[in-house]
Amino acid sequence: MSILIKSGTIVNSSSSYVGDIEIDKGKIIAIGLELPTKKGMTVIDATNKYVIPGIIDVHTHVDHFGGKQKTEDNFFEGTKSAAFGGTTTIIDFAIQAGNEDTESAIARRKSEAKNLACIDYSLHAHLKETSSGSDPKLKIQSIIEEGIPTFKIFTTYRDAGFMIDDYNCLEYMKILSENNGLLMVHAENDAICESITNKLIETDTASVINYPKSRPIIAEVEAISKIILFAKKTDVSVYFVHVTTEEGLKLIENAQKSGMKIFAETCTHYLVLNEEVYKRDDGYKFIMAPPLRKENDIDYLWEGIRNRSISVVSSDHCAYSSDKKVKGEHNFTEVSPGLQGIEMLLPLVYSEGVCKNRITINDLVRILCENPAEIFGLKNTKGKISLGYDADLVIINPSLEWEMTDTNHNMMTDFNPYSGYKVKGRPEYVLSNGKMIVDNFEFKGEKGQGRFIKRYLH
Ligand code: URP
Ligand code: ZN
Ligand code: ZN
């Protein structure tokens, strides 16, 4: 299918200009001024609209079991909702269930996504001490050869069985360093969180209003600091997922300045919401880990995007409906943490970031498209509007004003955490590999059209 996008403002991380884009056989084949319309072409008029690369959301939990509950979406529903938000690639996780080994978890997750995903997808592997009996070095090497070079560890969630201990963490860091893998870290000190939580339960005060106390700033800061120390000793590249605090980000910035290969990610909710929500009657909806923080942290995270210490913003999408979340109202340990947001990533970063002059539209493309592609092994095919790249494109109508409600989204949950937010800008057309999957705000994608993408670093 051949498509011509005419007269849009084409945005990459370091340029914005008005032009046309020609697409054929899933790729961008021409970029220029006044490109000719050929027979049989579909023409989209993008005058006064932004044309940006498709969003790459590197941190999602579609069809996820969090230890207590399972999320609402499968890979079709999750990726369809992503498409409405302008996301054309997700990288989800193959988290080991119980005693399952790393490789089996990858095989299971691939089969869960196959024939369902309607956008391209990949997976991060998961490492913990009870991972398979196979030789850890050979295991890592074969997973990397199969196109999965990124490995996630949790320094917390002992209760859910996801955590790794310090010894195994160090051992895996050495192997990843030797094999050019990237370690992704959920950084919170488990003992601190678990002990405070147990005290709150004993005193019958584990209601949602006290949730932020149970996962304090020191828990994030200690874990970041320890991992940086381990990374210094092992020379491994580290990507901290969902950084939430000024103090934690300052540690990362110091490590970056010393020349270490350390990346930071934050998520939409940590940029937009603060801990005041836990005082609301529906505060239980916002139980996620780490918890939401204060305004000074939010300001520092935006500053981190501007000064580039934060490389990526993701959704950390994890969609539970309110009937599940409400079980945590009086005892937050009754629920698996997580917040939905796969569809809101681009609209919120655009509206809260670009429209409020916190960042530029070029910064947006850097943190949602180019850096994710570069860091996670998708460069040369995705993350940029450039000749020969995959025609994963989003046309945003920048002037459209709308209000987020509990129902005007596709996330399979009965609420939207941002309900009542008045925002500007909405993806009007979304192309995945040259196929229109959102056409004038209407879904036109197909179940199973997304491909599993093998990724290689360098
Ligand atoms: O609360 C969260 N973030 N749930 C999803 C799993 C994780 O820790 O990323
Ligand atoms: Zn996490
Ligand atoms: Zn997550």
Short mmCIF file of C-alpha atoms and ligand atoms in Angstrom, two decimals:
data_model
loop_
_atom_site.label_atom_id
_atom_site.label_comp_id
_atom_site.label_asym_id
_atom_site.label_seq_id
_atom_site.Cartn_x
_atom_site.Cartn_y
_atom_site.Cartn_z
CA MET A 1 0.00 0.00 0.00
CA SER A 2 1.42 3.31 -1.06
CA ILE A 3 0.67 6.42 1.02
CA LEU A 4 1.63 10.08 0.68
CA ILE A 5 1.53 12.27 3.77
CA LYS A 6 1.40 15.83 2.52
CA SER A 7 2.53 19.12 4.06
CA GLY A 8 2.95 17.94 7.65
CA THR A 9 5.46 19.32 10.12
CA ILE A 10 7.95 16.45 10.16
CA VAL A 11 9.63 16.17 13.56
CA ASN A 12 12.81 14.35 14.57
CA SER A 13 14.84 14.98 17.72
CA SER A 14 16.91 17.74 16.18
CA SER A 15 14.78 19.11 13.35
CA SER A 16 11.25 20.17 12.45
CA TYR A 17 10.30 21.15 8.90
CA VAL A 18 7.30 21.12 6.61
CA GLY A 19 7.38 18.39 3.96
CA ASP A 20 5.86 15.28 2.41
CA ILE A 21 6.56 11.62 3.18
CA GLU A 22 6.08 8.80 0.68
CA ILE A 23 5.53 5.29 2.00
CA ASP A 24 5.65 2.03 0.11
CA LYS A 25 5.89 -1.62 1.18
CA GLY A 26 6.03 -0.64 4.84
CA LYS A 27 9.00 1.72 4.53
CA ILE A 28 9.63 5.44 4.16
CA ILE A 29 10.84 5.75 0.55
CA ALA A 30 10.92 9.52 0.00
CA ILE A 31 10.90 12.72 2.04
CA GLY A 32 10.73 16.10 0.33
CA LEU A 33 8.77 19.08 -0.77
CA GLU A 34 5.78 18.66 -3.08
CA LEU A 35 6.34 14.97 -3.80
CA PRO A 36 4.18 13.85 -6.76
CA THR A 37 0.94 11.97 -6.18
CA LYS A 38 1.13 8.61 -7.93
CA LYS A 39 -1.71 6.45 -9.23
CA GLY A 40 -3.46 4.42 -6.53
CA MET A 41 -1.83 6.29 -3.66
CA THR A 42 -3.72 7.18 -0.50
CA VAL A 43 -3.07 10.85 0.28
CA ILE A 44 -3.29 12.25 3.80
CA ASP A 45 -3.31 16.01 4.21
CA ALA A 46 -1.21 16.80 7.30
CA THR A 47 -1.26 20.59 6.93
CA ASN A 48 -0.84 22.25 10.36
CA LYS A 49 -0.28 18.85 11.94
CA TYR A 50 2.80 17.19 13.41
CA VAL A 51 4.16 14.01 11.83
CA ILE A 52 6.34 12.16 14.32
CA PRO A 53 7.89 8.66 14.46
CA GLY A 54 5.70 6.01 16.11
CA ILE A 55 6.13 5.90 19.87
CA ILE A 56 8.26 3.06 21.27
CA ASP A 57 6.98 2.20 24.75
CA VAL A 58 9.81 0.14 26.25
CA HIS A 59 8.07 -0.62 29.55
CA THR A 60 4.63 -2.25 29.46
CA HIS A 61 2.94 -5.11 31.31
CA VAL A 62 0.23 -6.38 29.00
CA ASP A 63 -1.49 -9.64 30.06
CA HIS A 64 0.47 -9.61 33.32
CA PHE A 65 0.07 -11.51 36.57
CA GLY A 66 1.34 -9.34 39.41
CA GLY A 67 1.37 -11.98 42.16
CA LYS A 68 -2.15 -11.26 43.42
CA GLN A 69 -4.19 -10.28 40.38
CA LYS A 70 -4.05 -10.48 36.60
CA THR A 71 -4.38 -7.42 34.38
CA GLU A 72 -7.46 -6.94 32.20
CA ASP A 73 -5.87 -6.91 28.75
CA ASN A 74 -4.49 -9.48 26.35
CA PHE A 75 -1.95 -8.58 23.65
CA PHE A 76 -4.63 -7.57 21.15
CA GLU A 77 -6.46 -5.31 23.56
CA GLY A 78 -3.27 -3.84 25.00
CA THR A 79 -1.67 -3.08 21.64
CA LYS A 80 -4.94 -1.77 20.15
CA SER A 81 -5.14 0.70 23.00
CA ALA A 82 -1.45 1.55 22.48
CA ALA A 83 -2.18 2.28 18.80
CA PHE A 84 -4.87 4.82 19.70
CA GLY A 85 -2.18 6.63 21.69
CA GLY A 86 0.32 6.68 18.82
CA THR A 87 2.46 3.80 20.09
CA THR A 88 3.65 1.49 17.30
CA THR A 89 6.11 -0.69 19.22
CA ILE A 90 6.02 -2.05 22.75
CA ILE A 91 8.70 -3.92 24.65
CA ASP A 92 7.01 -5.97 27.35
CA PHE A 93 8.48 -8.39 29.89
CA ALA A 94 8.87 -12.14 30.15
CA ILE A 95 8.61 -12.28 33.93
CA GLN A 96 9.16 -15.76 35.33
CA ALA A 97 6.10 -17.27 36.95
CA GLY A 98 6.96 -19.34 40.03
CA ASN A 99 9.81 -21.71 39.24
CA GLU A 100 9.63 -21.15 35.51
CA ASP A 101 13.08 -20.47 34.00
CA THR A 102 14.04 -17.41 31.96
CA GLU A 103 13.85 -19.17 28.59
CA SER A 104 10.46 -20.78 29.28
CA ALA A 105 9.04 -17.43 30.35
CA ILE A 106 10.22 -15.93 27.03
CA ALA A 107 8.64 -18.80 25.06
CA ARG A 108 5.37 -18.44 26.99
CA ARG A 109 5.20 -14.67 26.50
CA LYS A 110 6.00 -14.97 22.78
CA SER A 111 3.10 -17.37 22.39
CA GLU A 112 0.79 -15.08 24.40
CA ALA A 113 1.56 -12.19 22.03
CA LYS A 114 1.63 -14.11 18.73
CA ASN A 115 -1.45 -13.74 16.53
CA LEU A 116 -2.80 -11.06 18.87
CA ALA A 117 -0.49 -8.03 18.83
CA CYS A 118 -1.53 -5.45 16.25
CA ILE A 119 1.72 -3.44 16.51
CA ASP A 120 5.35 -4.59 16.57
CA TYR A 121 6.57 -5.92 19.88
CA SER A 122 9.52 -7.37 21.71
CA LEU A 123 10.30 -8.68 25.19
CA HIS A 124 12.84 -8.11 27.94
CA ALA A 125 14.11 -11.24 29.72
CA HIS A 126 13.83 -11.60 33.51
CA LEU A 127 16.59 -12.75 35.86
CA LYS A 128 16.29 -13.97 39.42
CA GLU A 129 18.25 -16.45 41.50
CA THR A 130 15.99 -19.40 40.92
CA SER A 131 16.37 -19.04 37.17
CA SER A 132 16.99 -22.25 35.25
CA GLY A 133 19.59 -24.82 36.20
CA SER A 134 21.38 -24.20 32.89
CA ASP A 135 24.78 -22.50 32.82
CA PRO A 136 24.02 -18.77 33.34
CA LYS A 137 26.63 -17.63 30.83
CA LEU A 138 25.36 -19.88 28.04
CA LYS A 139 21.80 -18.93 28.90
CA ILE A 140 22.49 -15.18 28.57
CA GLN A 141 24.46 -15.68 25.36
CA SER A 142 21.73 -17.70 23.69
CA ILE A 143 18.99 -15.26 24.72
CA ILE A 144 21.03 -12.37 23.28
CA GLU A 145 21.62 -14.32 20.06
CA GLU A 146 17.86 -14.81 19.80
CA GLY A 147 17.38 -11.02 19.71
CA ILE A 148 16.68 -10.20 23.37
CA PRO A 149 19.64 -8.20 24.71
CA THR A 150 17.87 -6.57 27.68
CA PHE A 151 17.44 -8.21 31.07
CA LYS A 152 15.25 -7.03 33.93
CA ILE A 153 15.87 -7.49 37.62
CA PHE A 154 13.77 -6.44 40.60
CA THR A 155 15.49 -5.55 43.86
CA THR A 156 12.05 -5.87 45.47
CA TYR A 157 8.80 -7.87 45.21
CA ARG A 158 10.21 -10.78 47.25
CA ASP A 159 6.61 -11.64 48.16
CA ALA A 160 5.61 -11.99 44.48
CA GLY A 161 8.71 -14.11 43.77
CA PHE A 162 10.23 -11.65 41.27
CA MET A 163 13.25 -10.45 43.32
CA ILE A 164 16.94 -11.20 42.83
CA ASP A 165 19.51 -11.27 45.66
CA ASP A 166 22.72 -9.22 45.64
CA TYR A 167 25.01 -12.17 44.90
CA ASN A 168 23.09 -13.31 41.83
CA CYS A 169 22.70 -9.72 40.73
CA LEU A 170 26.48 -9.23 40.73
CA GLU A 171 27.08 -12.55 38.96
CA TYR A 172 24.62 -11.68 36.20
CA MET A 173 26.08 -8.17 35.89
CA LYS A 174 29.51 -9.66 35.12
CA ILE A 175 28.03 -11.94 32.45
CA LEU A 176 25.98 -9.15 30.88
CA SER A 177 29.02 -6.89 30.80
CA GLU A 178 31.06 -9.55 28.97
CA ASN A 179 28.24 -10.09 26.46
CA ASN A 180 27.16 -6.51 25.87
CA GLY A 181 23.73 -6.97 27.43
CA LEU A 182 21.76 -4.19 29.10
CA LEU A 183 20.59 -4.62 32.69
CA MET A 184 17.24 -3.01 33.54
CA VAL A 185 16.58 -2.41 37.22
CA HIS A 186 13.47 -1.85 39.31
CA ALA A 187 15.29 -0.19 42.21
CA GLU A 188 13.66 -0.29 45.66
CA ASN A 189 15.18 -1.78 48.81
CA ASP A 190 12.87 -4.67 49.64
CA ALA A 191 13.72 -5.01 53.35
CA ILE A 192 12.83 -1.37 54.01
CA CYS A 193 9.53 -1.62 52.14
CA GLU A 194 8.63 -5.01 53.62
CA SER A 195 9.40 -4.02 57.25
CA ILE A 196 7.44 -0.76 57.10
CA THR A 197 4.57 -2.58 55.41
CA ASN A 198 4.52 -5.28 58.10
CA LYS A 199 4.44 -2.62 60.85
CA LEU A 200 1.52 -0.87 59.16
CA ILE A 201 -0.35 -4.18 58.90
CA GLU A 202 0.35 -5.02 62.58
CA THR A 203 -1.04 -1.65 63.66
CA ASP A 204 -4.00 -1.93 61.30
CA THR A 205 -2.89 1.19 59.41
CA ALA A 206 -2.06 -0.27 55.98
CA SER A 207 -4.81 1.76 54.35
CA VAL A 208 -4.07 3.49 51.09
CA ILE A 209 -3.42 6.89 52.69
CA ASN A 210 -0.25 5.39 54.21
CA TYR A 211 0.84 3.65 51.02
CA PRO A 212 3.59 6.19 50.10
CA LYS A 213 5.15 5.72 53.57
CA SER A 214 5.55 2.01 52.89
CA ARG A 215 7.86 2.60 49.92
CA PRO A 216 9.85 5.69 50.98
CA ILE A 217 12.38 7.69 49.01
CA ILE A 218 15.29 6.08 50.89
CA ALA A 219 14.26 2.67 49.48
CA GLU A 220 14.72 3.92 45.91
CA VAL A 221 17.88 5.87 46.73
CA GLU A 222 19.57 2.95 48.51
CA ALA A 223 18.84 0.54 45.66
CA ILE A 224 20.05 2.96 42.98
CA SER A 225 23.19 3.65 44.96
CA LYS A 226 23.97 -0.07 45.42
CA ILE A 227 23.38 -0.91 41.76
CA ILE A 228 25.62 1.97 40.67
CA LEU A 229 28.34 0.60 42.93
CA PHE A 230 27.91 -2.91 41.47
CA ALA A 231 27.90 -1.46 37.94
CA LYS A 232 31.16 0.36 38.63
CA LYS A 233 32.76 -2.93 39.70
CA THR A 234 31.40 -4.92 36.74
CA ASP A 235 31.35 -2.25 34.00
CA VAL A 236 27.86 -3.23 32.86
CA SER A 237 25.39 -0.84 31.19
CA VAL A 238 22.40 -0.17 33.44
CA TYR A 239 18.96 1.26 32.69
CA PHE A 240 16.94 2.28 35.76
CA VAL A 241 13.23 1.91 35.09
CA HIS A 242 10.67 4.27 36.63
CA VAL A 243 12.94 6.68 38.52
CA THR A 244 10.70 8.80 40.76
CA THR A 245 12.89 10.93 43.02
CA GLU A 246 15.15 13.97 42.84
CA GLU A 247 17.62 12.23 45.15
CA GLY A 248 17.72 9.06 43.08
CA LEU A 249 18.14 10.96 39.83
CA LYS A 250 20.98 13.01 41.33
CA LEU A 251 22.88 9.78 42.05
CA ILE A 252 22.35 8.69 38.45
CA GLU A 253 23.47 12.09 37.15
CA ASN A 254 26.72 11.84 39.15
CA ALA A 255 27.36 8.37 37.75
CA GLN A 256 26.67 9.61 34.21
CA LYS A 257 29.08 12.52 34.71
CA SER A 258 31.77 10.08 35.82
CA GLY A 259 31.44 8.36 32.42
CA MET A 260 29.38 5.33 33.46
CA LYS A 261 26.86 3.87 31.00
CA ILE A 262 23.80 4.51 33.14
CA PHE A 263 20.38 5.42 31.72
CA ALA A 264 17.30 6.70 33.53
CA GLU A 265 13.65 6.27 32.63
CA THR A 266 10.63 7.85 34.24
CA CYS A 267 6.94 7.28 33.53
CA THR A 268 4.01 9.48 32.61
CA HIS A 269 2.35 9.21 36.03
CA TYR A 270 5.47 10.35 37.92
CA LEU A 271 5.54 13.48 35.71
CA VAL A 272 1.85 14.30 36.03
CA LEU A 273 0.41 13.02 39.33
CA ASN A 274 1.57 13.57 42.93
CA GLU A 275 1.12 11.75 46.24
CA GLU A 276 -1.91 13.87 47.18
CA VAL A 277 -4.03 11.37 45.22
CA TYR A 278 -3.65 8.83 48.05
CA LYS A 279 -5.84 11.12 50.21
CA ARG A 280 -8.71 10.89 47.72
CA ASP A 281 -11.67 8.55 48.24
CA ASP A 282 -10.49 6.64 45.16
CA GLY A 283 -6.80 6.78 46.17
CA TYR A 284 -6.64 2.96 45.93
CA LYS A 285 -6.64 3.31 42.13
CA PHE A 286 -3.09 4.68 42.31
CA ILE A 287 -1.36 1.83 44.15
CA MET A 288 1.78 1.33 42.06
CA ALA A 289 5.44 0.83 42.88
CA PRO A 290 7.27 3.08 43.48
CA PRO A 291 4.46 5.36 44.72
CA LEU A 292 3.75 8.86 43.45
CA ARG A 293 5.94 11.59 44.95
CA LYS A 294 5.95 15.34 45.68
CA GLU A 295 6.12 18.43 43.44
CA ASN A 296 9.89 18.92 43.90
CA ASP A 297 10.48 15.42 42.53
CA ILE A 298 8.14 16.06 39.60
CA ASP A 299 9.95 19.32 38.74
CA TYR A 300 13.31 17.58 38.95
CA LEU A 301 12.16 14.80 36.60
CA TRP A 302 11.05 17.33 33.96
CA GLU A 303 14.40 19.07 34.40
CA GLY A 304 16.07 15.66 33.88
CA ILE A 305 14.32 15.33 30.52
CA ARG A 306 15.50 18.78 29.49
CA ASN A 307 19.11 18.22 30.57
CA ARG A 308 19.07 14.65 29.15
CA SER A 309 19.88 12.74 32.33
CA ILE A 310 16.51 11.05 31.73
CA SER A 311 16.65 9.28 28.38
CA VAL A 312 13.21 7.71 28.12
CA VAL A 313 9.63 8.17 29.31
CA SER A 314 7.51 5.01 29.32
CA SER A 315 4.01 4.11 30.47
CA ASP A 316 4.76 1.14 32.81
CA HIS A 317 1.24 0.21 31.70
CA CYS A 318 -0.32 -2.33 34.05
CA ALA A 319 -4.11 -2.32 33.75
CA TYR A 320 -6.26 -3.40 36.69
CA SER A 321 -9.91 -2.38 36.97
CA SER A 322 -11.34 -0.69 40.03
CA ASP A 323 -13.00 -3.88 41.36
CA LYS A 324 -9.50 -5.31 41.75
CA LYS A 325 -7.83 -2.12 42.95
CA VAL A 326 -10.46 -1.43 45.60
CA LYS A 327 -9.40 -4.57 47.44
CA GLY A 328 -6.35 -2.56 48.54
CA GLU A 329 -8.34 0.31 50.06
CA HIS A 330 -7.88 -0.80 53.69
CA ASN A 331 -4.86 -3.04 53.16
CA PHE A 332 -2.75 -2.15 50.16
CA THR A 333 -0.95 -5.52 50.27
CA GLU A 334 -4.14 -7.16 49.02
CA VAL A 335 -3.46 -5.89 45.49
CA SER A 336 -0.73 -6.16 42.90
CA PRO A 337 0.65 -2.70 42.19
CA GLY A 338 0.34 -1.06 38.78
CA LEU A 339 -1.33 1.72 36.81
CA GLN A 340 -2.68 1.71 33.28
CA GLY A 341 -1.46 4.30 30.76
CA ILE A 342 -0.38 2.73 27.45
CA GLU A 343 -2.79 5.00 25.54
CA MET A 344 -1.98 8.14 27.50
CA LEU A 345 1.80 8.24 27.08
CA LEU A 346 2.00 10.46 24.00
CA PRO A 347 -1.09 12.60 24.73
CA LEU A 348 0.12 13.41 28.25
CA VAL A 349 3.76 14.05 27.38
CA TYR A 350 2.56 16.28 24.52
CA SER A 351 -0.05 18.16 26.50
CA GLU A 352 1.69 18.42 29.90
CA GLY A 353 5.17 18.68 28.43
CA VAL A 354 5.15 20.41 25.05
CA CYS A 355 1.98 22.52 25.40
CA LYS A 356 3.03 23.70 28.86
CA ASN A 357 6.50 24.62 27.55
CA ARG A 358 8.31 22.20 29.84
CA ILE A 359 9.91 20.48 26.84
CA THR A 360 9.99 20.96 23.08
CA ILE A 361 8.36 18.74 20.47
CA ASN A 362 11.90 17.63 19.54
CA ASP A 363 12.54 16.59 23.16
CA LEU A 364 9.33 14.57 22.96
CA VAL A 365 10.58 12.68 19.91
CA ARG A 366 13.94 12.14 21.62
CA ILE A 367 12.48 10.55 24.78
CA LEU A 368 9.58 8.63 23.22
CA CYS A 369 11.11 7.52 19.90
CA GLU A 370 14.80 8.06 19.17
CA ASN A 371 16.35 7.18 22.54
CA PRO A 372 14.16 4.08 23.04
CA ALA A 373 15.25 2.87 19.58
CA GLU A 374 18.91 3.67 20.23
CA ILE A 375 19.13 2.17 23.73
CA PHE A 376 17.05 -0.94 23.06
CA GLY A 377 18.50 -2.08 19.75
CA LEU A 378 15.97 -0.77 17.22
CA LYS A 379 18.04 1.94 15.62
CA ASN A 380 18.31 2.03 11.81
CA THR A 381 14.72 0.80 11.54
CA LYS A 382 12.62 2.65 14.10
CA GLY A 383 12.52 5.85 16.15
CA LYS A 384 13.20 8.33 13.34
CA ILE A 385 11.61 9.71 10.21
CA SER A 386 14.32 8.84 7.74
CA LEU A 387 14.70 7.12 4.37
CA GLY A 388 14.49 3.33 4.60
CA TYR A 389 13.06 3.34 8.11
CA ASP A 390 9.89 1.46 9.03
CA ALA A 391 6.84 3.56 8.19
CA ASP A 392 5.71 3.72 11.83
CA LEU A 393 4.29 7.23 11.95
CA VAL A 394 1.86 9.33 13.95
CA ILE A 395 -0.01 12.39 12.74
CA ILE A 396 -1.01 14.56 15.67
CA ASN A 397 -3.67 17.15 15.46
CA PRO A 398 -2.03 19.65 17.83
CA SER A 399 -4.93 22.01 18.33
CA LEU A 400 -7.61 19.50 19.24
CA GLU A 401 -8.71 20.04 22.85
CA TRP A 402 -10.37 17.18 24.68
CA GLU A 403 -11.04 15.86 28.15
CA MET A 404 -9.90 12.45 29.37
CA THR A 405 -12.76 10.56 30.97
CA ASP A 406 -13.23 7.15 32.53
CA THR A 407 -14.76 5.87 29.30
CA ASN A 408 -13.18 7.60 26.28
CA HIS A 409 -10.19 5.24 26.08
CA ASN A 410 -9.58 1.62 25.11
CA MET A 411 -7.52 0.32 28.02
CA MET A 412 -9.93 -2.44 29.20
CA THR A 413 -10.23 -0.80 32.61
CA ASP A 414 -13.34 0.92 33.92
CA PHE A 415 -11.43 4.07 34.81
CA ASN A 416 -8.73 6.38 33.54
CA PRO A 417 -6.26 7.66 36.16
CA TYR A 418 -6.32 11.02 34.35
CA SER A 419 -10.09 11.36 34.21
CA GLY A 420 -11.00 15.05 34.22
CA TYR A 421 -7.69 16.13 32.63
CA LYS A 422 -8.23 18.63 29.86
CA VAL A 423 -5.56 18.04 27.25
CA LYS A 424 -4.47 19.37 23.88
CA GLY A 425 -3.44 17.27 20.87
CA ARG A 426 -4.48 13.79 19.83
CA PRO A 427 -3.15 11.19 17.37
CA GLU A 428 -5.43 11.37 14.33
CA TYR A 429 -3.66 8.85 12.06
CA VAL A 430 -1.26 6.09 13.09
CA LEU A 431 0.71 3.95 10.65
CA SER A 432 2.42 0.70 11.56
CA ASN A 433 4.79 -0.68 8.91
CA GLY A 434 3.04 1.47 6.32
CA LYS A 435 -0.46 0.26 7.21
CA MET A 436 -3.03 2.63 8.60
CA ILE A 437 -4.01 1.29 12.01
CA VAL A 438 -5.73 4.45 13.21
CA ASP A 439 -7.51 6.40 10.50
CA ASN A 440 -9.18 9.64 11.48
CA PHE A 441 -9.36 8.44 15.14
CA GLU A 442 -10.85 5.07 14.10
CA PHE A 443 -9.13 1.73 14.61
CA LYS A 444 -8.24 -0.04 11.35
CA GLY A 445 -5.58 -2.44 12.60
CA GLU A 446 -5.74 -6.21 12.56
CA LYS A 447 -5.25 -8.76 15.26
CA GLY A 448 -1.87 -10.44 14.77
CA GLN A 449 -0.40 -7.95 12.27
CA GLY A 450 2.36 -6.96 14.74
CA ARG A 451 5.73 -8.69 14.38
CA PHE A 452 8.09 -9.96 17.05
CA ILE A 453 11.17 -7.79 16.54
CA LYS A 454 14.60 -9.21 17.27
CA ARG A 455 16.84 -6.57 18.79
CA TYR A 456 20.62 -6.33 18.77
CA LEU A 457 22.77 -3.78 20.60
CA HIS A 458 25.52 -2.46 18.26
O1 URP B 1 3.48 -0.91 40.18
C1 URP B 1 4.03 -1.28 39.16
N1 URP B 1 4.97 -0.54 38.61
N2 URP B 1 3.66 -2.45 38.61
C2 URP B 1 4.18 -3.08 37.48
C3 URP B 1 5.42 -3.86 37.80
C4 URP B 1 6.60 -2.94 37.97
O2 URP B 1 7.13 -2.85 39.06
O3 URP B 1 7.02 -2.28 37.02
ZN ZN B 2 8.88 -1.90 38.43
ZN ZN B 3 6.90 -2.07 35.25
#
